[in-house]
Coordinates of C-alpha atoms in Angstrom, one line a residue:
M1 CA -5.0 -3.0 11.8
D2 CA -1.8 -3.4 9.6
S3 CA 0.6 -5.2 12.5
L4 CA 3.7 -2.9 11.2
A5 CA 1.2 0.0 12.5
I6 CA 3.0 0.2 15.2
M7 CA 6.0 1.2 13.4
D8 CA 4.0 4.2 11.9
E9 CA 2.5 5.1 15.2
A10 CA 4.4 4.5 18.7
P11 CA 5.9 7.9 19.7
V12 CA 9.2 9.0 20.0
S13 CA 11.5 6.7 22.4
K14 CA 15.6 6.3 23.0
F15 CA 15.6 4.2 20.5
H16 CA 14.2 6.5 17.3
K17 CA 16.7 9.2 18.9
K18 CA 19.8 7.2 19.1
L19 CA 18.8 5.8 15.4
L20 CA 18.4 9.8 14.6
L21 CA 21.8 10.3 16.4
A22 CA 23.7 7.7 14.7
C23 CA 21.8 8.4 11.0
C24 CA 22.7 12.1 11.2
G25 CA 26.1 10.8 11.8
G26 CA 26.9 10.1 8.0
P27 CA 25.6 13.1 5.7
F28 CA 27.5 14.9 9.3
L29 CA 30.2 13.9 8.3
D30 CA 29.3 13.8 4.5
G31 CA 29.3 17.5 5.2
Y32 CA 32.2 18.2 6.7
V33 CA 34.6 15.7 4.3
L34 CA 33.4 17.5 1.3
S35 CA 33.6 20.9 3.2
I36 CA 36.9 20.3 4.9
I37 CA 38.6 20.3 1.4
G38 CA 37.4 23.6 0.2
I39 CA 39.5 25.3 3.2
A40 CA 42.6 22.8 3.3
L41 CA 43.0 23.1 -0.9
I42 CA 44.2 26.5 -0.2
G43 CA 47.9 24.9 1.3
I44 CA 47.9 21.7 -0.5
K45 CA 47.6 24.4 -4.1
A46 CA 50.8 26.4 -2.8
D47 CA 52.5 23.1 -1.6
F48 CA 51.9 21.6 -4.9
N49 CA 51.7 24.1 -7.1
L50 CA 48.9 22.7 -8.2
G51 CA 46.7 23.7 -11.6
S52 CA 43.0 24.4 -11.9
V53 CA 42.2 21.2 -13.9
E54 CA 44.4 19.0 -11.0
V55 CA 41.5 21.3 -7.9
G56 CA 38.9 20.6 -10.4
L57 CA 39.6 16.6 -9.8
I58 CA 40.0 17.1 -6.2
G59 CA 37.1 18.6 -5.7
A60 CA 35.0 16.1 -8.1
A61 CA 36.4 12.8 -7.5
S62 CA 33.8 12.6 -4.1
L63 CA 31.3 13.5 -5.5
V64 CA 32.5 10.5 -8.6
G65 CA 32.7 8.6 -5.8
I66 CA 29.7 9.7 -3.9
L67 CA 27.9 8.3 -8.0
F68 CA 29.0 5.5 -7.6
G69 CA 28.9 4.5 -4.4
A70 CA 25.6 5.4 -4.1
T71 CA 24.4 3.7 -7.3
I72 CA 26.1 0.4 -6.7
F73 CA 25.5 0.2 -2.6
G74 CA 21.8 0.9 -2.3
N75 CA 21.4 -1.6 -4.9
L76 CA 23.2 -3.8 -3.2
T77 CA 21.5 -2.8 0.4
D78 CA 17.7 -3.4 -1.2
R79 CA 19.2 -7.3 -1.9
I80 CA 21.6 -7.9 1.7
G81 CA 20.1 -5.5 3.9
R82 CA 20.3 -2.1 5.5
E83 CA 21.9 -3.3 9.2
K84 CA 24.9 -5.2 7.4
M85 CA 26.7 -2.6 5.6
Y86 CA 25.5 0.4 8.6
A87 CA 29.3 0.7 9.8
L88 CA 31.2 -0.8 7.2
D89 CA 31.2 1.8 4.7
L90 CA 32.6 4.7 7.9
T91 CA 35.1 2.0 8.6
V92 CA 36.7 3.0 4.4
L93 CA 35.6 6.5 5.0
V94 CA 37.6 7.0 8.1
A95 CA 41.0 4.9 5.9
A96 CA 40.7 7.4 3.5
C97 CA 41.1 10.8 5.5
F98 CA 43.2 9.1 7.9
L99 CA 45.5 8.4 4.8
S100 CA 44.7 11.2 2.5
T101 CA 47.2 13.3 5.7
F102 CA 50.3 11.6 4.3
I103 CA 50.2 12.8 0.9
Q104 CA 52.6 13.6 -0.9
L105 CA 51.5 14.2 -4.9
G106 CA 48.1 15.7 -6.1
W107 CA 47.2 12.4 -7.7
Q108 CA 47.1 10.4 -4.7
L109 CA 44.7 12.8 -3.0
I110 CA 42.3 12.1 -6.0
I111 CA 42.4 8.4 -5.7
L112 CA 41.7 8.6 -1.9
R113 CA 39.2 11.4 -2.4
F114 CA 37.6 8.9 -5.0
I115 CA 37.7 6.4 -2.4
L116 CA 36.0 8.5 0.0
G117 CA 33.1 9.5 -2.3
L118 CA 32.8 5.8 -2.3
A119 CA 31.8 5.6 1.7
I120 CA 29.6 8.7 1.2
G121 CA 27.7 7.4 -1.1
A122 CA 27.3 4.2 -0.2
D123 CA 25.8 5.7 3.2
Y124 CA 23.0 7.7 1.8
P125 CA 20.6 4.7 0.7
I126 CA 21.7 2.8 4.3
A127 CA 21.0 5.0 6.4
T128 CA 17.9 7.1 4.8
S129 CA 16.0 4.2 4.6
L130 CA 16.9 2.9 8.2
L131 CA 15.7 5.9 9.4
T132 CA 12.7 5.6 6.7
E133 CA 11.6 2.1 7.5
F134 CA 11.6 3.0 11.6
T135 CA 10.3 6.2 11.9
P136 CA 6.6 7.3 13.5
T137 CA 4.6 8.5 10.5
K138 CA 4.3 12.2 12.0
K139 CA 8.3 12.5 12.5
R140 CA 9.2 11.4 9.4
G141 CA 9.6 14.4 7.7
Y142 CA 11.0 16.4 10.4
M143 CA 14.1 13.0 11.5
I144 CA 14.8 12.2 7.8
G145 CA 15.0 16.0 7.6
M146 CA 17.8 16.3 10.2
A147 CA 19.7 14.5 8.3
A148 CA 19.7 17.3 5.8
F149 CA 20.5 19.7 8.6
S150 CA 23.0 17.1 9.8
W151 CA 25.0 17.5 6.5
S152 CA 24.1 21.8 6.6
L153 CA 26.1 21.4 10.2
G154 CA 28.9 19.8 9.6
A155 CA 29.6 21.8 6.2
G156 CA 29.4 24.9 8.5
F157 CA 30.6 22.3 11.6
A158 CA 34.0 22.4 8.7
Y159 CA 33.9 26.0 8.6
V160 CA 34.1 26.7 12.0
V161 CA 36.9 24.3 12.3
G162 CA 39.1 25.4 9.2
T163 CA 39.2 29.1 10.2
T164 CA 40.2 28.3 14.0
V165 CA 43.7 26.3 12.2
V166 CA 44.1 28.7 10.0
V167 CA 44.2 31.4 12.6
S168 CA 45.7 30.2 15.1
T169 CA 48.3 29.3 13.1
G170 CA 48.7 32.0 10.4
G171 CA 48.1 30.2 7.3
Y172 CA 47.1 27.6 5.7
G173 CA 49.8 24.5 6.3
A174 CA 48.5 22.7 9.1
W175 CA 45.9 21.3 6.1
R176 CA 46.9 17.4 6.6
W177 CA 45.5 18.5 10.7
L178 CA 42.5 19.7 8.6
L179 CA 42.2 15.8 6.6
L180 CA 42.6 14.2 10.0
S181 CA 40.5 15.9 12.0
S182 CA 37.7 14.3 9.3
A183 CA 38.5 10.6 10.3
I184 CA 38.7 11.5 14.0
L185 CA 34.8 12.1 13.8
G186 CA 34.4 9.2 11.8
V187 CA 35.6 6.8 14.5
I188 CA 32.9 8.3 16.6
V189 CA 30.1 8.2 14.0
V190 CA 31.2 4.3 13.6
A191 CA 30.9 3.8 18.0
L192 CA 27.3 5.3 18.0
R193 CA 26.3 2.7 14.9
R194 CA 27.1 0.1 17.3
G195 CA 24.1 -2.5 18.6
I196 CA 21.4 -0.7 16.0
P197 CA 18.7 -3.3 14.5
E198 CA 18.2 -4.8 10.8
S199 CA 14.8 -3.2 9.7
P200 CA 11.8 -5.5 10.5
R201 CA 10.3 -4.2 7.0
W202 CA 13.4 -5.2 5.1
L203 CA 13.5 -8.3 7.0
L204 CA 9.5 -9.5 6.1
L205 CA 10.8 -8.7 2.9
K206 CA 12.8 -11.5 2.9
G207 CA 10.6 -13.7 5.0
R208 CA 12.4 -13.9 8.0
V209 CA 9.8 -13.3 10.2
A210 CA 10.9 -14.9 13.4
E211 CA 14.0 -12.1 13.3
A212 CA 11.1 -9.1 12.1
E213 CA 9.7 -9.9 15.4
K214 CA 12.2 -10.2 17.8
V215 CA 13.2 -6.1 16.3
V216 CA 10.2 -5.0 17.1
E217 CA 9.9 -6.5 20.4
A218 CA 12.9 -4.8 20.8
V219 CA 12.3 -1.8 20.0
Y220 CA 8.2 -1.4 20.9
G221 CA 7.8 -4.2 23.7
R222 CA 4.6 -5.8 21.7
K223 CA 5.0 -9.0 21.0
L224 CA 3.0 -9.4 17.8
N225 CA 2.5 -12.2 14.9
L226 CA 4.1 -10.8 12.1
S227 CA 3.8 -14.2 9.6
T228 CA 0.4 -12.4 8.2
Q229 CA 2.3 -9.9 6.9
T230 CA 5.6 -11.4 5.4
S231 CA 5.6 -9.3 1.6
V232 CA 4.3 -12.0 -1.2
N233 CA 7.9 -11.0 -2.9
K234 CA 9.4 -13.6 -0.9
Q235 CA 8.0 -15.8 -3.9
E236 CA 9.5 -13.3 -6.2
E237 CA 12.6 -12.3 -4.8
M238 CA 13.6 -9.0 -6.8
T239 CA 17.3 -9.2 -8.4
G240 CA 19.4 -6.3 -8.7
R241 CA 19.1 -5.4 -12.2
A242 CA 14.8 -5.9 -11.8
A243 CA 15.5 -3.2 -8.6
F244 CA 16.8 -0.8 -11.6
K245 CA 14.1 -2.3 -14.3
A246 CA 11.1 -1.7 -11.7
I247 CA 12.1 2.5 -10.9
V248 CA 12.8 3.0 -14.1
S249 CA 9.1 1.8 -15.1
G250 CA 5.7 2.3 -15.3
G251 CA 4.6 5.4 -12.4
Y252 CA 8.1 4.9 -10.9
L253 CA 10.4 6.5 -13.5
K254 CA 8.5 9.4 -13.4
R255 CA 9.3 9.9 -9.9
T256 CA 12.6 8.5 -9.7
I257 CA 12.8 12.1 -12.9
M258 CA 11.9 14.0 -10.0
C259 CA 14.3 12.9 -7.2
G260 CA 17.1 13.1 -9.6
T261 CA 15.8 16.5 -10.7
L262 CA 15.6 18.2 -7.3
Y263 CA 18.6 16.2 -5.9
L264 CA 21.1 17.8 -9.1
T265 CA 19.6 21.0 -9.8
Q266 CA 19.4 22.1 -5.4
I267 CA 23.0 19.7 -4.7
T268 CA 25.3 20.8 -8.1
P269 CA 24.9 25.3 -6.6
Q270 CA 25.8 24.7 -2.7
Y271 CA 28.2 21.8 -3.3
A272 CA 30.0 24.4 -6.2
L273 CA 29.6 27.0 -3.3
L274 CA 30.8 24.9 -0.4
T275 CA 34.0 23.4 -2.6
F276 CA 34.9 27.0 -4.3
S277 CA 33.6 29.8 -1.6
P278 CA 37.3 31.1 -1.9
L279 CA 37.2 31.1 -5.1
I280 CA 34.1 32.5 -5.7
L281 CA 34.4 35.3 -3.0
A282 CA 37.1 36.8 -4.6
G283 CA 36.0 36.4 -8.2
F284 CA 33.8 39.3 -6.2
G285 CA 36.8 41.5 -4.9
I286 CA 36.5 39.6 -1.1
A287 CA 39.8 38.7 -0.6
D288 CA 41.1 35.7 1.0
G289 CA 42.4 35.4 4.4
P290 CA 40.3 35.8 8.1
L291 CA 37.2 38.0 6.7
G292 CA 37.2 36.1 3.7
L293 CA 36.7 32.5 6.1
V294 CA 34.1 35.0 8.1
G295 CA 31.7 35.4 4.6
E296 CA 31.9 31.7 4.3
L297 CA 31.0 30.4 7.4
T298 CA 28.6 33.1 7.9
I299 CA 27.5 31.6 4.4
T300 CA 27.6 28.3 5.5
I301 CA 25.6 28.5 9.0
L302 CA 23.0 30.3 6.6
F303 CA 22.6 26.4 4.7
A304 CA 22.1 24.8 8.1
V305 CA 19.6 27.6 9.4
G306 CA 17.4 27.2 6.7
C307 CA 17.3 23.9 7.5
L308 CA 15.8 24.4 10.8
P309 CA 12.4 26.0 9.5
A310 CA 12.0 24.0 7.0
M311 CA 11.9 20.6 9.2
K312 CA 8.6 21.6 10.9
L313 CA 7.4 23.6 7.3
V314 CA 7.7 20.3 5.7
E315 CA 5.1 18.3 8.5
T316 CA 2.5 21.1 9.0
K317 CA 2.7 23.4 5.4
G318 CA 3.8 19.6 3.1
R319 CA 6.6 18.3 0.9
R320 CA 5.1 19.8 -2.3
P321 CA 5.4 23.6 -0.8
M322 CA 8.3 23.7 1.1
T323 CA 9.5 22.2 -2.8
V324 CA 8.6 24.3 -5.0
I325 CA 8.8 27.9 -3.3
P326 CA 12.3 27.9 -1.7
F327 CA 13.1 27.1 -5.6
A328 CA 11.6 30.5 -6.9
L329 CA 13.3 31.9 -4.0
M330 CA 16.6 30.6 -5.3
L331 CA 16.3 32.1 -8.5
L332 CA 16.5 35.5 -7.2
P333 CA 19.6 36.1 -6.1
L334 CA 21.7 33.7 -8.4
V335 CA 20.1 36.2 -11.6
A336 CA 20.6 39.0 -9.5
L337 CA 25.0 38.1 -9.4
W338 CA 24.4 37.3 -12.6
L339 CA 23.4 41.2 -13.4
F340 CA 25.2 42.8 -11.3
P341 CA 28.7 40.7 -10.6
N342 CA 30.4 44.1 -9.8
G343 CA 27.7 44.7 -7.2
P344 CA 29.1 46.2 -3.4
L345 CA 30.5 44.3 -0.7
W346 CA 27.2 44.2 1.4
F347 CA 24.9 43.2 -2.1
V348 CA 27.8 40.0 -2.8
I349 CA 27.3 38.9 0.4
F350 CA 23.5 39.2 1.6
A351 CA 22.7 37.3 -2.0
F352 CA 25.0 34.3 -0.8
C353 CA 23.3 34.1 2.4
F354 CA 19.7 34.8 1.2
Y355 CA 20.1 31.8 -1.2
A356 CA 21.8 29.5 1.6
F357 CA 18.9 29.7 3.7
T358 CA 16.3 30.4 1.4
S359 CA 17.4 26.4 -0.2
G360 CA 16.7 24.6 3.7
G361 CA 13.1 23.7 2.1
P362 CA 14.5 21.7 -1.2
N363 CA 18.1 20.8 1.2
I364 CA 15.5 18.9 3.5
T365 CA 12.9 17.8 0.7
E366 CA 15.8 15.7 -1.2
W367 CA 16.2 13.5 1.7
I368 CA 12.8 12.9 2.0
Y369 CA 11.5 12.3 -1.3
P370 CA 12.9 9.3 -3.1
N371 CA 12.5 7.5 0.5
E372 CA 9.2 8.0 0.2
L373 CA 7.7 7.6 -2.9
F374 CA 9.8 3.7 -3.9
P375 CA 8.6 0.2 -1.7
T376 CA 11.3 -1.1 0.7
E377 CA 11.6 -4.0 -2.1
I378 CA 13.2 -1.0 -3.8
R379 CA 14.2 1.3 -2.2
A380 CA 17.8 2.1 -1.2
T381 CA 17.6 1.5 -4.9
A382 CA 16.5 4.9 -5.7
V383 CA 17.8 6.4 -2.8
G384 CA 20.9 5.5 -4.6
V385 CA 19.9 7.0 -7.8
S386 CA 18.9 9.2 -7.2
V387 CA 21.7 10.5 -5.1
G388 CA 24.0 9.2 -8.2
I389 CA 21.8 12.1 -10.9
S390 CA 22.9 14.8 -7.9
R391 CA 26.7 13.8 -8.0
I392 CA 26.4 13.8 -12.3
G393 CA 25.8 17.4 -11.5
A394 CA 27.7 17.9 -8.1
A395 CA 30.4 15.9 -9.9
T396 CA 30.6 18.2 -13.6
G397 CA 29.8 21.5 -11.7
V398 CA 32.5 21.8 -9.6
Y399 CA 35.4 20.8 -11.8
L400 CA 33.8 22.8 -14.7
L401 CA 33.3 25.5 -11.4
P402 CA 37.5 26.9 -11.1
I403 CA 37.5 26.5 -14.6
S404 CA 34.5 29.1 -15.0
L405 CA 35.3 31.3 -12.8
E406 CA 39.1 31.7 -14.9
Q407 CA 37.8 31.8 -18.3
L408 CA 33.8 33.3 -18.3
G409 CA 34.2 35.4 -14.9
T410 CA 31.8 34.5 -11.9
G411 CA 28.9 36.8 -13.5
T412 CA 28.5 34.2 -16.3
T413 CA 29.0 31.6 -13.7
M414 CA 26.0 33.0 -11.8
M415 CA 23.8 32.3 -15.2
F416 CA 24.6 29.0 -15.3
G417 CA 23.4 28.0 -11.6
A418 CA 20.3 30.5 -12.4
I419 CA 19.5 28.2 -15.6
L420 CA 20.1 24.9 -13.4
T421 CA 17.9 26.6 -10.3
L422 CA 14.8 27.4 -13.3
V423 CA 14.8 23.1 -14.5
G424 CA 14.2 22.7 -10.3
L425 CA 11.9 24.7 -10.1
L426 CA 9.6 23.7 -13.2
V427 CA 10.1 19.8 -12.7
C428 CA 9.3 19.6 -9.7
Y429 CA 5.8 22.4 -10.2
A430 CA 4.9 19.5 -12.6
W431 CA 5.8 16.5 -10.5
A432 CA 6.5 16.9 -7.0
P433 CA 3.7 15.2 -5.3
E434 CA 1.9 15.8 -1.3
T435 CA 3.3 12.7 1.6
K436 CA 2.7 14.6 4.9
G437 CA 0.9 12.0 6.7
R438 CA 0.9 9.3 4.9
S439 CA 2.5 5.9 6.3
L440 CA 5.1 4.5 3.3
E441 CA 3.2 1.3 2.6
D442 CA 0.5 4.4 0.6
T443 CA 3.1 7.0 -0.2
S444 CA 5.6 4.1 -2.0
G445 CA 2.4 2.4 -3.3
L446 CA 0.6 3.6 -6.9
P447 CA -3.1 2.8 -8.6
V448 CA -3.0 -0.6 -9.5
T449 CA -5.3 -2.0 -12.7
E450 CA -6.5 -6.1 -12.7
A451 CA -4.5 -5.4 -15.9
E452 CA -1.4 -4.1 -14.2
R453 CA -2.0 -6.4 -11.3
G454 CA -1.9 -9.4 -13.3
K455 CA 1.0 -8.3 -15.1
A456 CA 3.4 -7.5 -11.5
P457 CA 2.4 -8.8 -9.5
A458 CA 4.7 -9.2 -6.7
L459 CA 5.4 -5.3 -6.9
M460 CA 2.2 -4.1 -7.7
A461 CA 0.8 -6.3 -4.5
S462 CA 3.1 -4.9 -1.7
N463 CA 2.1 -1.4 -3.1
A464 CA -1.5 -1.7 -2.3
P465 CA -2.1 -0.5 1.4
Q466 CA -2.5 -2.6 4.2
G467 CA -4.6 -2.2 7.0

């Protein structure tokens, strides 16, 4: 049996719980930071007299930052390691959030939101790769799913904080305090990440056997000889460019397209809804103020609640059904809002709540698939590219949404969301595989022929199931 099986078969320990809490802190901050701006923007827009174009740029700036942060730093994480960048990225996030409280002009916030996005984007591949490579096989879907749940939890908490501040102060004038709250939460998460070691899988990949053995002994209490597990990639270390080439070559190209499409088609409507839900609800005749905030909070909480059954079902029913079936259900409310944009209040609220709850499945699997379908040497690169692809759509959607609401109307805007969701459904139905209950070495491997083995010995050999 492969010595690394100790990591796959180990029971959940205090270390795993600490790692899970620390890794989930990043997505929690992401959800909080990207949602609190939706409430703060009402006050910012009034104070600085911003137009729809500037509002769209503020909403989209962080998403553009995530695109570059995830793509660049995901690749860098595969080369220099997960642990080195694990706390650094969130330190940058805290600084950007803190400086945002002192802005005097709209363009200053746009720049800081971009920097903030860089830090958030870097954290996706760093934290999820580290969590994936330590997590036991039977709990991997659940624990990676916790990261997605944490994102929704952070978004929900942002609306709790925002609603409390708006109600207690009687308006949106305290928006600087809302932005400062992100920095305070960031400091807490950075502190939680102290003491998390490097991934033994990555250390073995780099030939640092003694360090890997020390981590395994410290975490699992077993002293193992891992010298036979050193990856053959040690003799042909993959450069940054080679890693990008690997994820768009052979069987990995289809996986990259599937993961990117899954992420893009799920996250674009979700980000647009969470960022501009006050504007969207106003378009359906639901006024701003406490009533509107209650509606926004309810919808946001349901994004988190929908993740809870999905976290269990990805381990019992599988990843594929929890991707395809919810996508089909998510179509229904978007089509309904497109066809009946002037429906009664209960109809609008119910449609949004139904969409939020049923999106839990793809919301979970978009985090799981990129981490399971690619090997250690390109895992963070693949996660980063998947996140980057999704943010192209998310940034475009967030930028165009207020313009679309203003010029085309709410019904037509919902039509675009329905078309995007249908694309996600079709691609995932065609290409989403089942990875439940399989080791990382198995899920990330490709069928290898002798001819292929001769052409790409390093990557193919590391993908072959071991044990």
